[in-house]
Short mmCIF file of C-alpha atoms in Angstrom, two decimals:
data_model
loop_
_atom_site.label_atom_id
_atom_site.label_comp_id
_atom_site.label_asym_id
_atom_site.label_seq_id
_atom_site.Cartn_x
_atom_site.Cartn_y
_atom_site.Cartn_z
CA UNK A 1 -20.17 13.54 1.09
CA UNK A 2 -20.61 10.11 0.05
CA UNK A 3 -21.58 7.78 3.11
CA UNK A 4 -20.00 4.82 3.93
CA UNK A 5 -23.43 2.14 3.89
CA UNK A 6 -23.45 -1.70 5.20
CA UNK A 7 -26.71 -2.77 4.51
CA UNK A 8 -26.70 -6.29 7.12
CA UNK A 9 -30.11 -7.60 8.55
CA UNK A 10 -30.60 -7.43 12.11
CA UNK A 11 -28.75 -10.19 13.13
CA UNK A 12 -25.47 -9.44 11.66
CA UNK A 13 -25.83 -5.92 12.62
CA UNK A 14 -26.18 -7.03 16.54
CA UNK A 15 -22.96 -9.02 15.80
CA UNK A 16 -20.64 -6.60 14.01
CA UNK A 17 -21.62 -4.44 17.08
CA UNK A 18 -20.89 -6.67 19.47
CA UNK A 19 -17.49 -7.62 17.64
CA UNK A 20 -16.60 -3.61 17.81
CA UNK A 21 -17.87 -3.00 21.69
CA UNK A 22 -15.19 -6.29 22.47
CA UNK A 23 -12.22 -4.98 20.92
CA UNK A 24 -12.82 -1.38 21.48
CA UNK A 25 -11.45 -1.23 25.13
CA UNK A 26 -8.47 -3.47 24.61
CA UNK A 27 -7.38 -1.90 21.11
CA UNK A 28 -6.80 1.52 22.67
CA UNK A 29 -3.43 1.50 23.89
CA UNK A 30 -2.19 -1.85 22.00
CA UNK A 31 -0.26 -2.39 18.93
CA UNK A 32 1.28 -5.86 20.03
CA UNK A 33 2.20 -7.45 16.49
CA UNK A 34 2.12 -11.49 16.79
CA UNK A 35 5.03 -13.54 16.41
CA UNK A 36 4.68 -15.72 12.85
CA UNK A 37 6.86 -19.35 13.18
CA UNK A 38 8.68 -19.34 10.06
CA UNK A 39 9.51 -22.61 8.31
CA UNK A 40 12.36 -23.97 10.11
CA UNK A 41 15.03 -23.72 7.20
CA UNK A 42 14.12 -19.95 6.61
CA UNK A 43 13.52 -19.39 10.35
CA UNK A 44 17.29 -17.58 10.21
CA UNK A 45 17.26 -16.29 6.61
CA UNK A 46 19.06 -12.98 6.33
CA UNK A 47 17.60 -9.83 4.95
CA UNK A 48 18.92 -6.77 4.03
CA UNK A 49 16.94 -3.79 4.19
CA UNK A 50 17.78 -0.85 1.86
CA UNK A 51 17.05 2.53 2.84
CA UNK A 52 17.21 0.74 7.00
CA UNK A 53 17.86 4.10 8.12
CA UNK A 54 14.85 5.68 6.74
CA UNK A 55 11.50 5.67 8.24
CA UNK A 56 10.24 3.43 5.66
CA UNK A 57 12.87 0.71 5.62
CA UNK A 58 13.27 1.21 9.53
CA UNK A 59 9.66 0.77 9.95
CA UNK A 60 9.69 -2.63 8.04
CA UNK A 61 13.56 -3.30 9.40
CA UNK A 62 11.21 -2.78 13.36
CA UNK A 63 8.20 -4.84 12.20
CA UNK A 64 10.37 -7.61 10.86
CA UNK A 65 12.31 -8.11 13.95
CA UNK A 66 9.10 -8.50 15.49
CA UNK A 67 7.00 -11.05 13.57
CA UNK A 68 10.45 -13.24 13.67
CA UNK A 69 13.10 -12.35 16.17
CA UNK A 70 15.20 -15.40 14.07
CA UNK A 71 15.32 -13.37 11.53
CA UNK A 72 18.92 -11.80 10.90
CA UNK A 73 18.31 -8.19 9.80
CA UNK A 74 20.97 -6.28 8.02
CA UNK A 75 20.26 -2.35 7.86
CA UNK A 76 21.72 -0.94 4.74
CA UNK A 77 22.58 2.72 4.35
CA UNK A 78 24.66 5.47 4.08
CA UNK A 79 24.85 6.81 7.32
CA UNK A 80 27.29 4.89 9.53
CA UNK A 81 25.73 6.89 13.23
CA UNK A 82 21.83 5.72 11.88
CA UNK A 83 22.46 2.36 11.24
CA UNK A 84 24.46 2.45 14.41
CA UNK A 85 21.25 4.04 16.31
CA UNK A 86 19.20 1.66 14.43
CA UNK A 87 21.04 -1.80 15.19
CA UNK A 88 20.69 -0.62 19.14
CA UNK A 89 17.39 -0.65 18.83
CA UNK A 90 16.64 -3.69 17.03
CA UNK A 91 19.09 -5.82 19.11
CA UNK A 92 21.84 -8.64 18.62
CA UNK A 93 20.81 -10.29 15.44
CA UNK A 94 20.81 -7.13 13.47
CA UNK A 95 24.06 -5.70 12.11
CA UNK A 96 24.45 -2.90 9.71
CA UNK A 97 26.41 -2.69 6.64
CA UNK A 98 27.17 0.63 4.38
CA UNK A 99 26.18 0.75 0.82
CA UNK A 100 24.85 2.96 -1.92
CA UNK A 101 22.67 1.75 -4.39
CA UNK A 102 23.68 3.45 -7.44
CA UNK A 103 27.26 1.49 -6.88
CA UNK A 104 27.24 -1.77 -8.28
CA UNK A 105 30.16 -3.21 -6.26
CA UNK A 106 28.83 -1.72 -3.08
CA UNK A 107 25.53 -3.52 -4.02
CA UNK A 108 27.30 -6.79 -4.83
CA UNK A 109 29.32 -6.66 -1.47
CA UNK A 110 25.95 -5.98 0.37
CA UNK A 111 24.13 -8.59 -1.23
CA UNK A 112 26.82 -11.53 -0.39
CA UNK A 113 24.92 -14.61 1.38
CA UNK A 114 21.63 -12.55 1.82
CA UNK A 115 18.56 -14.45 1.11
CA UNK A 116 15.97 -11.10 0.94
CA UNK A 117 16.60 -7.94 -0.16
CA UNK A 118 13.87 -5.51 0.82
CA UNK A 119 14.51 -2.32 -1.47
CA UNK A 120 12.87 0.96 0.50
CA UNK A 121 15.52 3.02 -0.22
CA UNK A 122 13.42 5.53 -3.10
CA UNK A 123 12.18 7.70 -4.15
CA UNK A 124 11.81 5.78 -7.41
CA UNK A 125 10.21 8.31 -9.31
CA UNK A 126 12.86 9.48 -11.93
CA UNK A 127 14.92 6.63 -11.50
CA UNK A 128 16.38 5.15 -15.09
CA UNK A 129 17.74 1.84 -14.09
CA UNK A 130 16.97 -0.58 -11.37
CA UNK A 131 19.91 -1.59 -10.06
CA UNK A 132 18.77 -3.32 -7.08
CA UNK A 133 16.96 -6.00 -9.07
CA UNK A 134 19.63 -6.29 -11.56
CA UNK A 135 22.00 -6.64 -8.50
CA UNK A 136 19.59 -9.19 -6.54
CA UNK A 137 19.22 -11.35 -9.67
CA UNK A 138 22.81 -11.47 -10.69
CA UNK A 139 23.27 -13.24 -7.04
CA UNK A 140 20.63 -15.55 -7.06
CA UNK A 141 18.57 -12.86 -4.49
CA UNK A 142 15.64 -12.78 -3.70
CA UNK A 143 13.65 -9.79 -4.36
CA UNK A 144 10.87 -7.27 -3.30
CA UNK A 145 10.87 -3.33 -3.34
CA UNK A 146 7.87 -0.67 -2.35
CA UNK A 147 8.23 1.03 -5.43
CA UNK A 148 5.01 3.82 -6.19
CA UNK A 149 6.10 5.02 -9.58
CA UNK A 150 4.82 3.09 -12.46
CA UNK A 151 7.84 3.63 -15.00
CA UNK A 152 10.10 1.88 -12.57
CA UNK A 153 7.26 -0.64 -11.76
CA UNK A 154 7.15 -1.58 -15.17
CA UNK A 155 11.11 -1.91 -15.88
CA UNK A 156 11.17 -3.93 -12.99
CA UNK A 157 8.94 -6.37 -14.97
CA UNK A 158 10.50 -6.18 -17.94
CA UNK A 159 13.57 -8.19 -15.79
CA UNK A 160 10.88 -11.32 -16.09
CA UNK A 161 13.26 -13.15 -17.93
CA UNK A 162 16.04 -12.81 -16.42
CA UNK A 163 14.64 -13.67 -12.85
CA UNK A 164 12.97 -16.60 -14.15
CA UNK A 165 16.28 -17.64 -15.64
CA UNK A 166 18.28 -17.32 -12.21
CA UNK A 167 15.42 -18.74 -10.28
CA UNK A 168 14.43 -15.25 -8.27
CA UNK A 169 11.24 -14.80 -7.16
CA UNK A 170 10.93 -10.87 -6.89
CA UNK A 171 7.64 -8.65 -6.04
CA UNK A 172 7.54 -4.98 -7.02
CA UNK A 173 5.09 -2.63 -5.76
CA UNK A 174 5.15 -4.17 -2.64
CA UNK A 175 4.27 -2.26 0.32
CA UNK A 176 1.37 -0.38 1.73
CA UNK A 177 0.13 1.21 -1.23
CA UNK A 178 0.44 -0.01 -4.09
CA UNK A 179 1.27 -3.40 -2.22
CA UNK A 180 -1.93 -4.33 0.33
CA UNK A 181 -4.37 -2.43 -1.71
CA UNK A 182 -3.65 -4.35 -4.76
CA UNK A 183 -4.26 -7.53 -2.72
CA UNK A 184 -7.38 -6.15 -1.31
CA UNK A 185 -8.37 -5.44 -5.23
CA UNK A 186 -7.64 -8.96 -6.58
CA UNK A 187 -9.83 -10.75 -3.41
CA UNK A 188 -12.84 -8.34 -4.13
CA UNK A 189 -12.19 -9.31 -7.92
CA UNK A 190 -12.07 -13.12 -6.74
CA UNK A 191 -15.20 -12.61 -5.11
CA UNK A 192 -17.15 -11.42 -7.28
CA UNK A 193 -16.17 -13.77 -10.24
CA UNK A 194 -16.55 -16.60 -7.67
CA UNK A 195 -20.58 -15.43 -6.72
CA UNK A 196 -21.87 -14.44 -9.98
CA UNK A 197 -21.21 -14.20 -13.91
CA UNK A 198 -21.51 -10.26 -13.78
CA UNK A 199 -19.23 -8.65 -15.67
CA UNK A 200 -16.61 -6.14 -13.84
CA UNK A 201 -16.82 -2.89 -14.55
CA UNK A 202 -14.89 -0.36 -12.54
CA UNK A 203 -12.30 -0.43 -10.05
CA UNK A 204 -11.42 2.56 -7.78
CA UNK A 205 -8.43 3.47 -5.06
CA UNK A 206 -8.90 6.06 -2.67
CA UNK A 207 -5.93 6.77 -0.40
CA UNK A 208 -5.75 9.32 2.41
CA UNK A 209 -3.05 9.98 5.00
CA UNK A 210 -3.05 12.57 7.56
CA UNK A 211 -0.13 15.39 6.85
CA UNK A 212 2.81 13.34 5.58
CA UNK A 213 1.82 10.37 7.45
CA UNK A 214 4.66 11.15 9.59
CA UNK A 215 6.96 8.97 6.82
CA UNK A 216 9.59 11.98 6.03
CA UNK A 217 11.25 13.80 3.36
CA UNK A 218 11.09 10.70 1.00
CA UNK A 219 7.13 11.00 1.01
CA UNK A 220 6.94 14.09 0.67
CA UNK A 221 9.77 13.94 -2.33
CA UNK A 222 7.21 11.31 -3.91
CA UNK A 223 4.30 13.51 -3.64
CA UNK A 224 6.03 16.60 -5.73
CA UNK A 225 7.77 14.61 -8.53
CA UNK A 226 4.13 12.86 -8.81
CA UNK A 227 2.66 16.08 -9.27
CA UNK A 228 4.78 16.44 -12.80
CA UNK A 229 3.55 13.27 -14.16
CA UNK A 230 0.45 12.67 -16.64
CA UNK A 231 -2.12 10.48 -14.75
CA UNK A 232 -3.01 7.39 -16.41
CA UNK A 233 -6.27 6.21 -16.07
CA UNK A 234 -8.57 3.71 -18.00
CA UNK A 235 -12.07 4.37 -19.02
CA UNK A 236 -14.10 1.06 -20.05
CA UNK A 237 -10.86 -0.49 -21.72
CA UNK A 238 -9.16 3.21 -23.54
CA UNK A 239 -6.42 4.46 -21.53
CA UNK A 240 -6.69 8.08 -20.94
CA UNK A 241 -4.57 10.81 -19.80
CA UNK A 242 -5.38 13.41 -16.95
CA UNK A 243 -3.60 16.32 -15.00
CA UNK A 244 -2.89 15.40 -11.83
CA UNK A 245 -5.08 17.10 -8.76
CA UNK A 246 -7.95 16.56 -11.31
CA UNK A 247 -11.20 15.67 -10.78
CA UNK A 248 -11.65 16.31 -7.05
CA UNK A 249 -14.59 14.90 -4.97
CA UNK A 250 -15.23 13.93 -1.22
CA UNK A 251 -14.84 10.63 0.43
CA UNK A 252 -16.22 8.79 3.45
CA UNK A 253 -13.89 6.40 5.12
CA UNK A 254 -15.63 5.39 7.73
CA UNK A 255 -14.89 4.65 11.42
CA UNK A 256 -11.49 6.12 12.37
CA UNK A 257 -11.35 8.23 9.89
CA UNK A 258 -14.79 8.96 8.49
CA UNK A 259 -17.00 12.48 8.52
CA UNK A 260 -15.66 13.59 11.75
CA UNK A 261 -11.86 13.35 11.52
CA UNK A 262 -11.85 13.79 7.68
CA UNK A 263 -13.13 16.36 5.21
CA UNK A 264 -10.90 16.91 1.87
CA UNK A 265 -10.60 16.60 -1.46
CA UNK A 266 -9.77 13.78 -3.73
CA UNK A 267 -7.59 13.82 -6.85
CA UNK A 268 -6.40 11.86 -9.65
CA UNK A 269 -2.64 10.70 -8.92
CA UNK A 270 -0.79 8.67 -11.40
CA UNK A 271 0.14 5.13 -9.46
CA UNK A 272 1.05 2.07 -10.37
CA UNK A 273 -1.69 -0.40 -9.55
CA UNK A 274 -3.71 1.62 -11.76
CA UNK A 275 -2.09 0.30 -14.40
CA UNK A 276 -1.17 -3.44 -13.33
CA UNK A 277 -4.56 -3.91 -11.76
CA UNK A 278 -6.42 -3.06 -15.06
CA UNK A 279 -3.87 -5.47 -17.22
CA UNK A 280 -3.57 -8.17 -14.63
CA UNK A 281 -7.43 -8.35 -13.59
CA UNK A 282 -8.90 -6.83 -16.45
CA UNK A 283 -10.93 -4.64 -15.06
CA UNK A 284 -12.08 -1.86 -17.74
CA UNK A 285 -12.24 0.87 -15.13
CA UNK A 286 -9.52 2.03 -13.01
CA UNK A 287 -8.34 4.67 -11.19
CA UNK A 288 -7.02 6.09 -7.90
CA UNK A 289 -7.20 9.30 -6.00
CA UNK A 290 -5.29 10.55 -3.35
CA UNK A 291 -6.18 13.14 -0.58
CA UNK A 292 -4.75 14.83 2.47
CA UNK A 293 -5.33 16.77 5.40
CA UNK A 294 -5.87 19.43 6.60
CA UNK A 295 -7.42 20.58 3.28
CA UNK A 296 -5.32 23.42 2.55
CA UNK A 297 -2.47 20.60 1.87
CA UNK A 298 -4.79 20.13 -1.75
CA UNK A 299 -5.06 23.05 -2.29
CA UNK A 300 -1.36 23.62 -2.06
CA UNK A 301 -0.72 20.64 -4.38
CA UNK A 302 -3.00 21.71 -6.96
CA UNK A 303 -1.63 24.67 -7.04
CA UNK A 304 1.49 23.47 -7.53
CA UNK A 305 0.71 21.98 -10.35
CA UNK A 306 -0.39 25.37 -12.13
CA UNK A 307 2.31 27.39 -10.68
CA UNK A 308 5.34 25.16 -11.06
CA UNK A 309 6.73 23.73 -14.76
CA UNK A 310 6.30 20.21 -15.07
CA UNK A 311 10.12 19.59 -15.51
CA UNK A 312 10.73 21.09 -12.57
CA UNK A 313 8.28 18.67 -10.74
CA UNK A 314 10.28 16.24 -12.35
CA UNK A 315 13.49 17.25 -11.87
CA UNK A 316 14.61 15.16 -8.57
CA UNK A 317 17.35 17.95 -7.57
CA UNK A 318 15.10 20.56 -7.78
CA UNK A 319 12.66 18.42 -5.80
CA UNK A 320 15.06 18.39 -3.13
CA UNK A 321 15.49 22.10 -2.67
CA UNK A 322 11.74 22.21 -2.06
CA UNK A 323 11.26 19.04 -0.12
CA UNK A 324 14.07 21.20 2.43
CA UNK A 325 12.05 24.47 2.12
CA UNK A 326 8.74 22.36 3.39
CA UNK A 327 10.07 19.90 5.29
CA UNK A 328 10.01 22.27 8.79
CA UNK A 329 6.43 23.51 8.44
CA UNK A 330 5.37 19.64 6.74
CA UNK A 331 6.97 18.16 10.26
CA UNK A 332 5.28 21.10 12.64
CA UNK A 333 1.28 20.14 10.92
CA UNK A 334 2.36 16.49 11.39
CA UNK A 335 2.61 17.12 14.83
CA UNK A 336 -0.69 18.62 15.07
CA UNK A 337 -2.74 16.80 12.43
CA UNK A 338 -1.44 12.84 13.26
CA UNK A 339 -0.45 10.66 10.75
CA UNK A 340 -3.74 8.31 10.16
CA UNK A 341 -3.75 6.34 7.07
CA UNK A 342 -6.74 4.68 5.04
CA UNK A 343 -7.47 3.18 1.85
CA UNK A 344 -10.65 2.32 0.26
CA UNK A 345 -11.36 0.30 -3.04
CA UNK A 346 -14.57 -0.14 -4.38
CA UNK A 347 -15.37 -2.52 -7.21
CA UNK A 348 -18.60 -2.07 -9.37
CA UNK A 349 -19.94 -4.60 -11.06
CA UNK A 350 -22.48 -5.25 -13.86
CA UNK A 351 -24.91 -6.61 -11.66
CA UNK A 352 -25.32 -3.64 -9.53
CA UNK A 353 -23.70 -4.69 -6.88
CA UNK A 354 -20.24 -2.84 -4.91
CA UNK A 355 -18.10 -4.38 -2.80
CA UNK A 356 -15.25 -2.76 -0.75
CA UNK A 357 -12.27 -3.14 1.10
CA UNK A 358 -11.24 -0.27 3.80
CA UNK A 359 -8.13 -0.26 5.84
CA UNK A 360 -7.21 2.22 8.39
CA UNK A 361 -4.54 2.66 10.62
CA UNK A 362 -3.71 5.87 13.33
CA UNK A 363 0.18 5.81 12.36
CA UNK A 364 0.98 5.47 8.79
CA UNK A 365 5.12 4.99 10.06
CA UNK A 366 3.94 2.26 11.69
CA UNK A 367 1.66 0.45 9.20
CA UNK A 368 3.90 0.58 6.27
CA UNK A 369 6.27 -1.09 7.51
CA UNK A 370 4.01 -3.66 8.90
CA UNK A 371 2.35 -3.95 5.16
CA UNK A 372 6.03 -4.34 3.82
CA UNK A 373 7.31 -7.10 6.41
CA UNK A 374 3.81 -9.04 5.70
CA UNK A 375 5.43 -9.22 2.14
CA UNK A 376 8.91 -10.02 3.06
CA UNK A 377 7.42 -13.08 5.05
CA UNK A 378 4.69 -14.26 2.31
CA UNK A 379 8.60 -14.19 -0.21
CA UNK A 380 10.32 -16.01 2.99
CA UNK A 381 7.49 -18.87 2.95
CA UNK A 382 7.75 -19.32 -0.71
CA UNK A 383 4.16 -18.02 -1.47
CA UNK A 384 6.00 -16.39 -4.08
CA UNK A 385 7.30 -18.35 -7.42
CA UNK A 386 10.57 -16.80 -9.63
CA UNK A 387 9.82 -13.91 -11.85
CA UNK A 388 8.95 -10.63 -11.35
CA UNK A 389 5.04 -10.18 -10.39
CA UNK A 390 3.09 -7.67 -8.74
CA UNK A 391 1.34 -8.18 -5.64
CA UNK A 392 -2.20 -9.21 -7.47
CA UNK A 393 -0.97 -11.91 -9.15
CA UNK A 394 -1.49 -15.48 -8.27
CA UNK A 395 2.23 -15.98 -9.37
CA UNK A 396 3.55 -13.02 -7.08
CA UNK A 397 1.54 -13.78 -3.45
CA UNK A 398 -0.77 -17.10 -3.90
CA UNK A 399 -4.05 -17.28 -3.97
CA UNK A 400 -4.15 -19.40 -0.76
CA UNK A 401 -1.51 -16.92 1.00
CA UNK A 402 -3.74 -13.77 0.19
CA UNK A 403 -6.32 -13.81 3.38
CA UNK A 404 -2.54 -14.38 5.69
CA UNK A 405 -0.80 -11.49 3.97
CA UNK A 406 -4.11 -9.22 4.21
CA UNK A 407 -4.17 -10.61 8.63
CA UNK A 408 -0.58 -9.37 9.11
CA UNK A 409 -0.77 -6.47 7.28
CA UNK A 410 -3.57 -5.08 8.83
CA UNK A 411 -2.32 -5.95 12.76
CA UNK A 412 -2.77 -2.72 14.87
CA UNK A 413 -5.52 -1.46 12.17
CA UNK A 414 -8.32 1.11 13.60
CA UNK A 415 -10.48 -0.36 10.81
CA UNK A 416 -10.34 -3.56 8.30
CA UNK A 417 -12.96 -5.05 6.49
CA UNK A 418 -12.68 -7.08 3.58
CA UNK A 419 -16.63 -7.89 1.83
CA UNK A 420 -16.44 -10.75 -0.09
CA UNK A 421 -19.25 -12.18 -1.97
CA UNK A 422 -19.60 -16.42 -2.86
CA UNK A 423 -21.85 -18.34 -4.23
CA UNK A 424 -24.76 -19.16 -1.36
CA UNK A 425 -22.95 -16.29 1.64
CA UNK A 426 -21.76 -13.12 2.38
CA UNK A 427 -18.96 -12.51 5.06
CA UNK A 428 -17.15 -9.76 6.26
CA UNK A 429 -13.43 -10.40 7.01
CA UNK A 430 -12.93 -7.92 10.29
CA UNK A 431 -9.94 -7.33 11.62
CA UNK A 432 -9.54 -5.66 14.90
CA UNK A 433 -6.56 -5.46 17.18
CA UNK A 434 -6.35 -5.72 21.30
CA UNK A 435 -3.69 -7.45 23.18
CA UNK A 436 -3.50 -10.15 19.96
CA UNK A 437 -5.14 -9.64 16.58
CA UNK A 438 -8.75 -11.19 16.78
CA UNK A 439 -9.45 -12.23 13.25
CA UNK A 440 -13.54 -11.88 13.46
CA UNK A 441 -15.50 -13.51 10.64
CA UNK A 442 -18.93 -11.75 10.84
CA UNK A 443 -21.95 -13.36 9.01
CA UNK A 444 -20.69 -16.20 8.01
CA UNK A 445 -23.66 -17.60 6.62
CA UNK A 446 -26.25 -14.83 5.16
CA UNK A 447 -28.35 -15.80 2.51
CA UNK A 448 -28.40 -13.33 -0.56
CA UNK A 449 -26.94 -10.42 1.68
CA UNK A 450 -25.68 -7.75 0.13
CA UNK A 451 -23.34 -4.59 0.24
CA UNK A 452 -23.86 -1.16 -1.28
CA UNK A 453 -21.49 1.70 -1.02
CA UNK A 454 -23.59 5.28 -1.84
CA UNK A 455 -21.92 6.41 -4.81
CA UNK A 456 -19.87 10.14 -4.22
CA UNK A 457 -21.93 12.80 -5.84
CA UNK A 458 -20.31 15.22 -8.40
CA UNK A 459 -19.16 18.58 -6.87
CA UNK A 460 -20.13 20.47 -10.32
CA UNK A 461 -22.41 20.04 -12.86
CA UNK A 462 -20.03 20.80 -16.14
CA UNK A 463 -20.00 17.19 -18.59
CA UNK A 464 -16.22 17.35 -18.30
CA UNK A 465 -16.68 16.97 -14.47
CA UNK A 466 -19.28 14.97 -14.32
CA UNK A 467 -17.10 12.47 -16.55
CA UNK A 468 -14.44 12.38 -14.16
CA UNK A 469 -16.64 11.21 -11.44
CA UNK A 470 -17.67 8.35 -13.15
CA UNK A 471 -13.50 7.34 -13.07
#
């Protein structure tokens, strides 16, 4: 198993310990989120949450009302008794209205005087228009969804026009991941064209959540109809295509979640960021994996893959039926296994050098919807100029905003460290939470420090194999 390796001189190495032993006490039992002091004439903008009565959109709908309690929160849905149950808990300045997203009117009706719509209401996998978007544009909206499926990511950009047009700035891709992991990428990238003149040369996700993460049948609906797409990866500039639950290896995450709570395999999936990351950053390697626990949840997947026909992995009614046969025993494991959350990229680059970016949090329920509000505010502050972008470009969250998006994303985090590389220093961005999120810069000013990450060895020693490792 591939170890996770800081290589700091003494000095740092006393610090970073002493910046752990502080926080560890405190961060226990708290998952306070800080209040953020919006601009004055957005302090009482109203945003409508699709899908509020889902554990996605409820999670961001709860994490919203928190960061600004200004804020006036409408909970979109179907279900009259959730948004009901949902508007009680969120208190006075939320209100709920009924819509469906595949009816235009009901859209337009919903989207009167809102200034944010926050689309969570998927799965977008299979989806042929987005309606949404075409809805938030047509009244001067703006826009930002948590879309995973890269057809529908890409449609969404092909709306450029037309948002730039009617002066909408709109973000797709936008949530936990894709969303903060692309942001993570595009700072490592930063950093290491900012230090040096080595050329990039690969670019890898890993993402692992405990069970379902405790997120619900829309997850889990995302996970099949992913398992009847083609992955698309790129290999030093040529796209390729791979079956998914291909190329399987171990990972090390690290504290939280490392060697002792985690031991699976990894496998191609076919995401968006793999795509936008390699176009927008030009990196010539990309890819990401995706992994699970407990194990025998890959296994299952895999063989899912072999067993089932790949239209009926892609047909979303048939999805259904299965999403309700699994749902009871997917719930019971949850119970058991937790719902932890991490992602790791790694960036390679021509000199020899890798830098990463880990972020790990105990409920992933909880953290996506912090990831998703951190975007909702970054749109709210006007970080975020009209078009359609993706989260790693400068035009979709600024430069400049990137290191305050990354902070309240990663509030209530078990683990978060950003290793950035410039010209004369090396510092670690560590983020660790106790009764209010200490930001901790760590080595501030190292000469000629530097970061390795071990690289995962191959399981199995065919070429074929061995070539997917190097993905």
């Amino acid at each position: 198993m591939a170890r996770f390796c800081l290589q700091l001189n003494a000095g740092i190495g006393r610090n970073l310990a002493m910046a752990f032993a502080a926080d560890a006490g405190e961060r226990k039992n708290s998952r306070k989120i800080e209040r953020v002091e919006l601009p004055e004439k957005v302090r009482n903008s109203r945003v409508l949450i699709l899908g509020g009565t889902g554990r996605v959109g409820g999670s961001t709908a709860l994490a919203l009302s928190k960061f600004c309690p200004d804020l006036r929160i409408i909970v979109g849905g179907r279900n009259r008794d959730k948004g009901a149950a949902m508007v009680t808990k969120l208190g006075n300045s939320t209100e709920f209205s009924e819509v469906d997203i595949n009816d235009s009117k009901s859209l337009q009706e919903a989207l009167k005087d809102v200034d944010l719509v926050v689309h969570t209401a998927g799965p977008f996998q299979q989806a042929e228009k987005c309606t949404v978007l075409e809805a938030a544009i047509r009244n001067q909206t703006a826009y930002l969804d948590v879309c995973d499926d890269t057809s529908y990511a890409f449609r969404a950009k092909s709306y450029m026009n037309q948002a730039l047009d009617a002066n909408v700035p709109a973000i797709t891709t936008g949530g936990i991941y894709p969303g903060v992991s692309n942001v993570m990428a595009a700072e490592l990238v930063r950093a290491a064209q900012s230090e040096s003149k080595a050329e990039l040369e690969r670019l890898r996700f890993y993402y692992y959540t405990a069970g379902s993460g405790g997120a619900g049948p829309t997850i889990l609906s995302t996970s099949f109809l992913l398992l009847g797409e083609e992955v698309v990866a790129y290999n030093k500039g040529e796209k390729i295509k791979l079956k998914p639950y291909s190329g399987m290896l171990n990972i090390d995450f690290g504290q939280g979640i490392g060697k002792h709570d985690f031991s699976t395999n990894f496998a191609f999936r076919n995401l968006p960021e793999v795509r936008s990351i390699h176009e927008v950053l030009g990196v010539p390697t990309v890819s990401a994996r995706f992994g699970t626990a407990p194990f025998f949840w890959n296994w299952g997947m895999a063989a899912m893959t072999y067993l089932l026909p790949a239209e009926t992995l892609r047909d979303r009614s048939k999805v259904q039926q299965l999403v309700q046969l699994f749902d009871p025993l997917v719930r019971a494991v949850d119970e058991i296994i937790g719902e932890k959350v991490s992602m790791r990229v790694d960036l390679d680059c021509s000199d020899g050098r890798t830098r990463i970016g880990i972020f790990s949090h105990k409920r992933l329920s909880e953290s996506v919807g912090i990831s998703t509000a951190a975007f909702a505010l970054a749109i709210l502050e006007g970080s975020t100029q009209p078009g359609v972008w993706f989260p790693e470009e400068p035009e979709g969250i600024a430069i400049e905003a990137r290191e305050t998006l990354l902070g309240r994303a990663a509030q209530g985090t078990i683990n978060f460290i950003m290793n950035k590389s410039k010209r004369d220093r090396f510092w670690d961005l560590l983020v660790r939470t106790s009764s209010q999120t200490r930001v901790n810069h760590v080595a501030s000013a190292v000469q000629a420090s530097t970061t390795e990450l071990s690289n995962p060895a191959p399981s199995c020693k065919d070429p074929f194999s061995l070539h997917l490792m190097q993905l």
